[in-house]
Coordinates of C-alpha atoms in Angstrom, one line a residue:
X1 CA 84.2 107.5 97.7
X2 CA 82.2 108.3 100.8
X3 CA 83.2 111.5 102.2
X4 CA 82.8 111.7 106.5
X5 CA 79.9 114.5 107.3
X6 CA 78.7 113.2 110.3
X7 CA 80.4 111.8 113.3
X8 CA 79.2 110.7 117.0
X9 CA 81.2 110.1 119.8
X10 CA 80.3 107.7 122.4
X11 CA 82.1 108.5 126.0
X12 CA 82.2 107.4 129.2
X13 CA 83.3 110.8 130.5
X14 CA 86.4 108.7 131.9
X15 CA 90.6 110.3 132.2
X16 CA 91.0 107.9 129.4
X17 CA 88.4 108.7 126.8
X18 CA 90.3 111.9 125.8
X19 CA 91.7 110.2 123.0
X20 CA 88.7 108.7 121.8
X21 CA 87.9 112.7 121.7
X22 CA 90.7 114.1 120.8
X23 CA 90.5 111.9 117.8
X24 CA 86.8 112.6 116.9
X25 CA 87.6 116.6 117.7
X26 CA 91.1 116.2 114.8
X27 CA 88.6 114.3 112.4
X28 CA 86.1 116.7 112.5
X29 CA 88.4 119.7 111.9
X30 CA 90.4 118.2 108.9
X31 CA 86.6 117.0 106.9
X32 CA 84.8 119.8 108.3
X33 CA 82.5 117.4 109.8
X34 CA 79.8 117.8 112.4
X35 CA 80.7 116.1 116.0
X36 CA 77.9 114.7 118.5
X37 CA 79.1 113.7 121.5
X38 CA 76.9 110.8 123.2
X39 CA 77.3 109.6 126.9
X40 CA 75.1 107.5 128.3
X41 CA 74.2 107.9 131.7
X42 CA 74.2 104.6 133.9
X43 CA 70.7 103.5 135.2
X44 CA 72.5 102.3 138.2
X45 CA 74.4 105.5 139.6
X46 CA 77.5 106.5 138.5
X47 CA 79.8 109.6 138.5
X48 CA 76.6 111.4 136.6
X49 CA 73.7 109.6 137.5
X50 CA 72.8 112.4 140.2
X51 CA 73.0 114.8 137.7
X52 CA 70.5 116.8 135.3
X53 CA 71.4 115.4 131.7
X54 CA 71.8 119.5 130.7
X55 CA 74.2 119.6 133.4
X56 CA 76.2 116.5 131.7
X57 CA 75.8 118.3 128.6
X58 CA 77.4 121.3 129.2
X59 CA 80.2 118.5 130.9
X60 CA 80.7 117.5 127.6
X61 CA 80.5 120.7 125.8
X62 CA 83.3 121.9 127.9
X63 CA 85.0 118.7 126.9
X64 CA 85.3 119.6 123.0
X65 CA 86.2 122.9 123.7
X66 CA 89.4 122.0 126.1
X67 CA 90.5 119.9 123.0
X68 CA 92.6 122.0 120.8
X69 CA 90.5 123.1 117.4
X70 CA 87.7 121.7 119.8
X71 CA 86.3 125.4 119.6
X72 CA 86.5 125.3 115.7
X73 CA 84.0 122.9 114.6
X74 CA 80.4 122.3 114.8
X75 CA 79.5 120.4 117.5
X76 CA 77.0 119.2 119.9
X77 CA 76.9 117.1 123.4
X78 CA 73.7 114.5 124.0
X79 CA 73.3 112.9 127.2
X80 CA 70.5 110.2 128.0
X81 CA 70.0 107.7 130.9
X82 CA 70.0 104.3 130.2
X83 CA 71.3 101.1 131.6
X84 CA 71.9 99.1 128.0
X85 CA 74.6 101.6 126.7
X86 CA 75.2 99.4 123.6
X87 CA 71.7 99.9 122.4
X88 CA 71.4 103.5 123.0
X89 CA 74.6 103.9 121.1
X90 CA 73.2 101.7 118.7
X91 CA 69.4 103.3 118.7
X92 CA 71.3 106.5 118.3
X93 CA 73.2 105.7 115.3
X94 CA 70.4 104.4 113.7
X95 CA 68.8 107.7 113.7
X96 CA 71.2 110.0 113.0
X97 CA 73.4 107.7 110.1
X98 CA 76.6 109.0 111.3
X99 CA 78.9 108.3 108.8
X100 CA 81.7 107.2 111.5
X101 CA 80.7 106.0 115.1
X102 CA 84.0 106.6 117.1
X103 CA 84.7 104.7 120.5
X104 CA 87.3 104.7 123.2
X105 CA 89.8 101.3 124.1
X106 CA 91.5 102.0 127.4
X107 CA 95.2 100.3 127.1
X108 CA 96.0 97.4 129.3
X109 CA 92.5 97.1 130.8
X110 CA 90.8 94.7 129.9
X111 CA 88.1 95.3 127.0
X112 CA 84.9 97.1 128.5
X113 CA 81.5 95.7 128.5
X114 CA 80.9 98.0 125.3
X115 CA 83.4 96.6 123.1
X116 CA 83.0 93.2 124.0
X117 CA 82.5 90.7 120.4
X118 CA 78.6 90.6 121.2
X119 CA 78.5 94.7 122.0
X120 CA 80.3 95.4 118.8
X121 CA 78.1 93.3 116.5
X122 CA 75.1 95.4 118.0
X123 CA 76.7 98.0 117.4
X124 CA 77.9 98.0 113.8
X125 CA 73.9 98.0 113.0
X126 CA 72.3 97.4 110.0
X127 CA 72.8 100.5 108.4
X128 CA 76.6 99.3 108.7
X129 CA 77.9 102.7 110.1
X130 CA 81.6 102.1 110.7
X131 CA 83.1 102.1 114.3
X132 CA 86.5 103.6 114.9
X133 CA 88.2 102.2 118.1
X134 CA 90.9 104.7 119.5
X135 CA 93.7 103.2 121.6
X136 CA 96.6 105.7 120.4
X137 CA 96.9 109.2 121.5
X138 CA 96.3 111.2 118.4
X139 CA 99.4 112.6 117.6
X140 CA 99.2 113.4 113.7
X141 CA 96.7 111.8 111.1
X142 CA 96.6 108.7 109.6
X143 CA 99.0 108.0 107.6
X144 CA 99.7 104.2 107.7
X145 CA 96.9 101.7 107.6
X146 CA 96.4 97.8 107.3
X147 CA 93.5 96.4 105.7
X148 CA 92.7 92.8 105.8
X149 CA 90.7 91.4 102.6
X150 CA 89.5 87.8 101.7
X151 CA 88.3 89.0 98.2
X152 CA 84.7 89.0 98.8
X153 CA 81.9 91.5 98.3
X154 CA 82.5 92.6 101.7
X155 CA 86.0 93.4 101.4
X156 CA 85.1 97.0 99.8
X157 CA 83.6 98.7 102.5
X158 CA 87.0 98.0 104.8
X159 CA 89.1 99.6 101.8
X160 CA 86.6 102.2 101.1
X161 CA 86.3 103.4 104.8
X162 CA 89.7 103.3 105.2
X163 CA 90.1 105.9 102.3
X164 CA 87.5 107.8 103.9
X165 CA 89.8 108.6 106.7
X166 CA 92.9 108.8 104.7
X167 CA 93.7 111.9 102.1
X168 CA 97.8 110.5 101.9
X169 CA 99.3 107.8 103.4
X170 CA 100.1 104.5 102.1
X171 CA 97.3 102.1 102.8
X172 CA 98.8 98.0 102.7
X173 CA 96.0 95.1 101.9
X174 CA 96.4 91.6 102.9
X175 CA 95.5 88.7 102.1
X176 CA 96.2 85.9 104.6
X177 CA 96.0 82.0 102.9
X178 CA 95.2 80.0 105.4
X179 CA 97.6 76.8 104.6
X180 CA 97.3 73.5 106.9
X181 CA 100.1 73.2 109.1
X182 CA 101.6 76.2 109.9
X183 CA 98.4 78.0 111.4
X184 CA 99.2 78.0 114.8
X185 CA 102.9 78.5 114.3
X186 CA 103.9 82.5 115.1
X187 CA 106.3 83.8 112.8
X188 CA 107.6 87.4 111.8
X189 CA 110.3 89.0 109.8
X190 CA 112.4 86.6 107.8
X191 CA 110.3 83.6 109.1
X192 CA 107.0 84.7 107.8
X193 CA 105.8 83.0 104.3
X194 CA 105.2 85.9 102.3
X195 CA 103.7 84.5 99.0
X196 CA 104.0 85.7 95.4
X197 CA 101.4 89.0 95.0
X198 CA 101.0 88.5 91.4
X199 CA 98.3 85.5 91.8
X200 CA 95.7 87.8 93.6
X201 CA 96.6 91.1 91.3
X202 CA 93.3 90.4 89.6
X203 CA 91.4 90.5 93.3
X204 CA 93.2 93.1 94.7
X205 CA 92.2 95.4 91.5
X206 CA 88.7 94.0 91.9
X207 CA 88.7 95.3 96.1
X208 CA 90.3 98.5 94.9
X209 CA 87.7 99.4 92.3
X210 CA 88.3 102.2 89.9
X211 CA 88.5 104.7 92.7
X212 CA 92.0 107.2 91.9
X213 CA 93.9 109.5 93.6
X214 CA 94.5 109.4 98.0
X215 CA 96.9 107.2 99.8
X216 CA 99.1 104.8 98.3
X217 CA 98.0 101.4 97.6
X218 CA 99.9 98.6 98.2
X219 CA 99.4 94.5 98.1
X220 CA 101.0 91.6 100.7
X221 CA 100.1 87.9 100.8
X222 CA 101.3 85.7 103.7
X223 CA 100.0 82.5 104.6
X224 CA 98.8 81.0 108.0
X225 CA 96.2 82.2 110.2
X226 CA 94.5 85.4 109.6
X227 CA 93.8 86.8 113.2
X228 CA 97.6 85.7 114.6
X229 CA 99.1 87.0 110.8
X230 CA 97.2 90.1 110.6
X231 CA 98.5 91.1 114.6
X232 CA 101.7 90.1 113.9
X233 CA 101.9 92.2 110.7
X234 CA 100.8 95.4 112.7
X235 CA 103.4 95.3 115.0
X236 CA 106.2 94.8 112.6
X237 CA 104.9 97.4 110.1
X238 CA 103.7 99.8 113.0
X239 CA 100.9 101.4 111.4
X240 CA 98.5 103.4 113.2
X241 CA 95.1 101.8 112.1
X242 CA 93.8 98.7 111.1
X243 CA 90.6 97.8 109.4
X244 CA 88.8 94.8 110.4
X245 CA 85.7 94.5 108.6
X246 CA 82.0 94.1 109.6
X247 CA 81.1 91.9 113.0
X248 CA 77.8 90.7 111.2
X249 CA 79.5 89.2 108.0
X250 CA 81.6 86.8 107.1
X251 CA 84.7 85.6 105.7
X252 CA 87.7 87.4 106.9
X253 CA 85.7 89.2 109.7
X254 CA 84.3 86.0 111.1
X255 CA 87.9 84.5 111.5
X256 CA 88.5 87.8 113.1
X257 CA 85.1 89.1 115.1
X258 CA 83.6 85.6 116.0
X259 CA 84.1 84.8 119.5
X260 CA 87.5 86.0 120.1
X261 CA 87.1 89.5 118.5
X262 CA 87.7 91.2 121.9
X263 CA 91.4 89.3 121.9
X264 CA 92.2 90.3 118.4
X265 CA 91.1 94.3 119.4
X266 CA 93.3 93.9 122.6
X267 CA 96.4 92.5 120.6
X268 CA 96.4 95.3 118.1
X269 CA 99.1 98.0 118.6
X270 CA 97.4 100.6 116.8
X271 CA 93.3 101.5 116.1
X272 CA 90.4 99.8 114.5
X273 CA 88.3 100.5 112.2
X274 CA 85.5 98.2 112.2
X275 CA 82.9 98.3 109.6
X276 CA 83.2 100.1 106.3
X277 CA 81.5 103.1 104.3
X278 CA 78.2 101.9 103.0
X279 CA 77.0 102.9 99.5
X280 CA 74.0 105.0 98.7
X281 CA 72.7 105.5 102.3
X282 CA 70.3 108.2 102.6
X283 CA 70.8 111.5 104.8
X284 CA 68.8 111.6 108.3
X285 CA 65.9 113.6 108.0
X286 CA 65.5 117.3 109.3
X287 CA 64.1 116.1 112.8
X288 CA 66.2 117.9 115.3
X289 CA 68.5 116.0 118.1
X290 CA 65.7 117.7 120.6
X291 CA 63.0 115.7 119.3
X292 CA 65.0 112.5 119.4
X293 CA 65.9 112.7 122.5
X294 CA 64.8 115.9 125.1
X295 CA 66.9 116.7 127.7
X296 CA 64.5 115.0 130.4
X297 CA 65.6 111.5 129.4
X298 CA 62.5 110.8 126.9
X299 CA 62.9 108.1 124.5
X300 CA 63.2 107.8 120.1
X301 CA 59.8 106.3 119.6
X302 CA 59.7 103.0 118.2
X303 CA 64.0 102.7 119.1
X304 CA 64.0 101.7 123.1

């Protein structure tokens, strides 16, 4: 199982991206990870844009410290100017292989430009470093967490990154069958087909693998469409994350992160975890966070 190292945080800087923090700051402290937090600033102006980028890092220095434990973990604040924030994010990531990229949702507004279906996909590069969408206000650690499968190869790295996050819990998988005729009916409690688990015990073993010990593991099969079942599930069973899968592949996450990915982020109750743990990936190399990117706004070369 993967274990969470390394984790940048991309902020706007906004009243509402304390969460995104808070959550990144709490993640950091229980795995002993190291934090970078990343704002971009905008090309076009802004609250920043006037501003040296050391004075906007020491903004977001003081940031992690005013979160509680904020003062008790490794961090460090990186700001660069750009108008394309999903590929700095992106070009970022790519160098430094976090092992989580974590992201902010405001509630009720609508989703911004950087989490839009297209942003997301160019986000979740090909190195496949997971994104964690935070909507909920950090209260306590995961505990309760739904993870869509469809069986395939790809279904792994959504279980696997789950259980990175997770050291208890209970984590549910499902498996939606999409049966003609009843998927655009919306149903929940007593009115939702739940089908027999025992069919897919042989897949869900095989998405499990052979790793032991964490959360609770438990199956559900239900039949209709995935994207209305798997909203409608995490609302009834209020968990506080869902895992979606990768934007770039297929099966399950295409039903989900096709062209109406922003709508399914919007609907869910809880957070996202999009992407999964990827096997094998190599640490980044010694260079330091100066020479990727100096405080005067200079570019990665060969990234931008």
């Amino acid at each position: 199982m993967a274990s969470l190292r390394r984790i940048l945080l991309a902020t706007d800087l906004e009243p509402k991206s304390d969460r995104a923090l808070e959550r990144a700051v709490q993640l950091a402290r229980r795995f002993d990870a190291e934090l970078t937090a990343l704002h971009v600033v905008d090309g076009t102006g802004g609250p920043y844009g006037c501003l040296p980028l050391h004075h906007v890092e020491a903004e977001l220095q003081r940031h992690i410290l005013a979160v509680p434990g904020g003062a008790d973990i490794r961090s460090q604040a990186v700001a660069v100017r750009g108008e394309a924030v999903e590929h700095r994010v992106a070009g970022y990531a790519g160098l430094w292989l976090p092992d989580l990229l974590v992201v902010g949702l405001h509630q009720r507004d609508r989703v911004a430009d950087l989490f839009l279906a297209s942003t997301v996909e160019r986000i979740a590069i090909a190195d496949g470093t997971p994104m964690l969408i935070v909507r909920d206000k950090p209260l306590q650690p995961y505990l309760r967490a739904l993870v869509p499968v469809d069986f395939s190869e790809r279904s792994r790295p959504s279980v696997d990154g789950v259980r990175m996050l997770m050291r208890e819990g209970s984590i549910h998988l499902l498996h939606v069958v999409d049966l003609p005729g009843i998927a655009g009916r919306s149903m929940s409690g007593p009115d939702m087909p739940v089908l027999d688990t025992a069919h897919f015990a042989h897949d869900f073993r095989k998405v499990l693998g052979n790793s032991a010990g964490g959360p609770e593991v438990e199956t559900i099969v239900l039949a209709g469409s995935p994207g209305r079942r798997i909203v409608e599930l995490a609302r009834e069973g209020r968990y506080d994350l869902v895992a979606l899968g990768s934007a770039r592949r297929s099966g399950i996450s295409r039903a989900l992160l096709g062209s109406t990915a922003s709508e399914v982020i919007e609907a869910l109750p809880c957070d996202v975890l999009v992407g999964g743990t990827v096997p094998g990936r190599s640490s980044p190399s010694a260079t330091s966070l100066g020479q990727i990117g100096e405080p005067d706004g200079g570019e990665p070369d060969g990234h931008y």
